[in-house]
Short mmCIF file of C-alpha atoms in Angstrom, two decimals:
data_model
loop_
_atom_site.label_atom_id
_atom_site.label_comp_id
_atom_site.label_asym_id
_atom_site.label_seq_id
_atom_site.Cartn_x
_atom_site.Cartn_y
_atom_site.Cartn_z
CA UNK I 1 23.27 -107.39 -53.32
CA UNK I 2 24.16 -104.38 -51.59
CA UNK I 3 26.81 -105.08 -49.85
CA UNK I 4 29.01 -106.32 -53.09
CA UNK I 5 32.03 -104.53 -54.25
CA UNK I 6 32.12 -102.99 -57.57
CA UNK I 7 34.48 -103.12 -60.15
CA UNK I 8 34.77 -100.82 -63.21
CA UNK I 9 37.88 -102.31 -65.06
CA UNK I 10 37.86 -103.42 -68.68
CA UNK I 11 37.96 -107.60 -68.81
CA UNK I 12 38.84 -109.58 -71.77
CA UNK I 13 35.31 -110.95 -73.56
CA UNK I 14 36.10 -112.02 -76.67
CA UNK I 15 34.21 -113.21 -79.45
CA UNK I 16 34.19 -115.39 -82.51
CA UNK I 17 33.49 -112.14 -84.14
CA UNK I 18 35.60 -109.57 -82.26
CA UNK I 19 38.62 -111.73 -80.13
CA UNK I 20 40.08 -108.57 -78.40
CA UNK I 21 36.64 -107.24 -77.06
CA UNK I 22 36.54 -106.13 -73.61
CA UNK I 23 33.27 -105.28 -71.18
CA UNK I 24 33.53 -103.25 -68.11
CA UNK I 25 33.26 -106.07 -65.18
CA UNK I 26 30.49 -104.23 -63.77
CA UNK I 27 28.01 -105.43 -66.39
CA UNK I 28 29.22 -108.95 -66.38
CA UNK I 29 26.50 -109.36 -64.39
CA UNK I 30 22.54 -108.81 -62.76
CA UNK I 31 24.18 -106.74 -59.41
CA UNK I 32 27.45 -105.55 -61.17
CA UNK I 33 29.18 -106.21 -58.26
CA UNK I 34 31.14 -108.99 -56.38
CA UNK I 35 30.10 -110.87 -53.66
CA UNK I 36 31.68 -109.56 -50.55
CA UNK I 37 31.32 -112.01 -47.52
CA UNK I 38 32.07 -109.96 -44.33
CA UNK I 39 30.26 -106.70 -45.87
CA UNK I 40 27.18 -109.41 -45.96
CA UNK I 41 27.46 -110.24 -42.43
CA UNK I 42 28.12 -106.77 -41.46
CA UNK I 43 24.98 -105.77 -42.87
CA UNK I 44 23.05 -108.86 -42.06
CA UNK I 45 23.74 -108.31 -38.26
CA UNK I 46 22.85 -104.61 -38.12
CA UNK I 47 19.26 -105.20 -40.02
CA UNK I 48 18.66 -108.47 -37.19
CA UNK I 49 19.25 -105.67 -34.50
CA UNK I 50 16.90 -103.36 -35.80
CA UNK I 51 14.36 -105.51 -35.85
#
């Protein structure tokens, strides 16, 4: 989860209630942030080195 990008722009999340409501993309969900593969890797590889 740490190696995810994060991303701070408004996104369209409408509603039956409110159909132009937006939510910052960052709390779209549990990490706030998107998967990033070769961050991962990177990151994956240095903590099986240290070890």
């Amino acid at each position: 989860m740490d190696s995810g990008l994060e991303y701070k722009i408004e996104v369209n999340t409408p509603t039956e209630d409110n159909k132009n409501k937006t939510t910052p993309f960052n709390q779209l969900s549990k990490s706030g942030k998107v998967l990033n593969a070769y961050n991962a890797l990177i990151m994956a590889d240095s903590i099986s080195k240290s070890n």
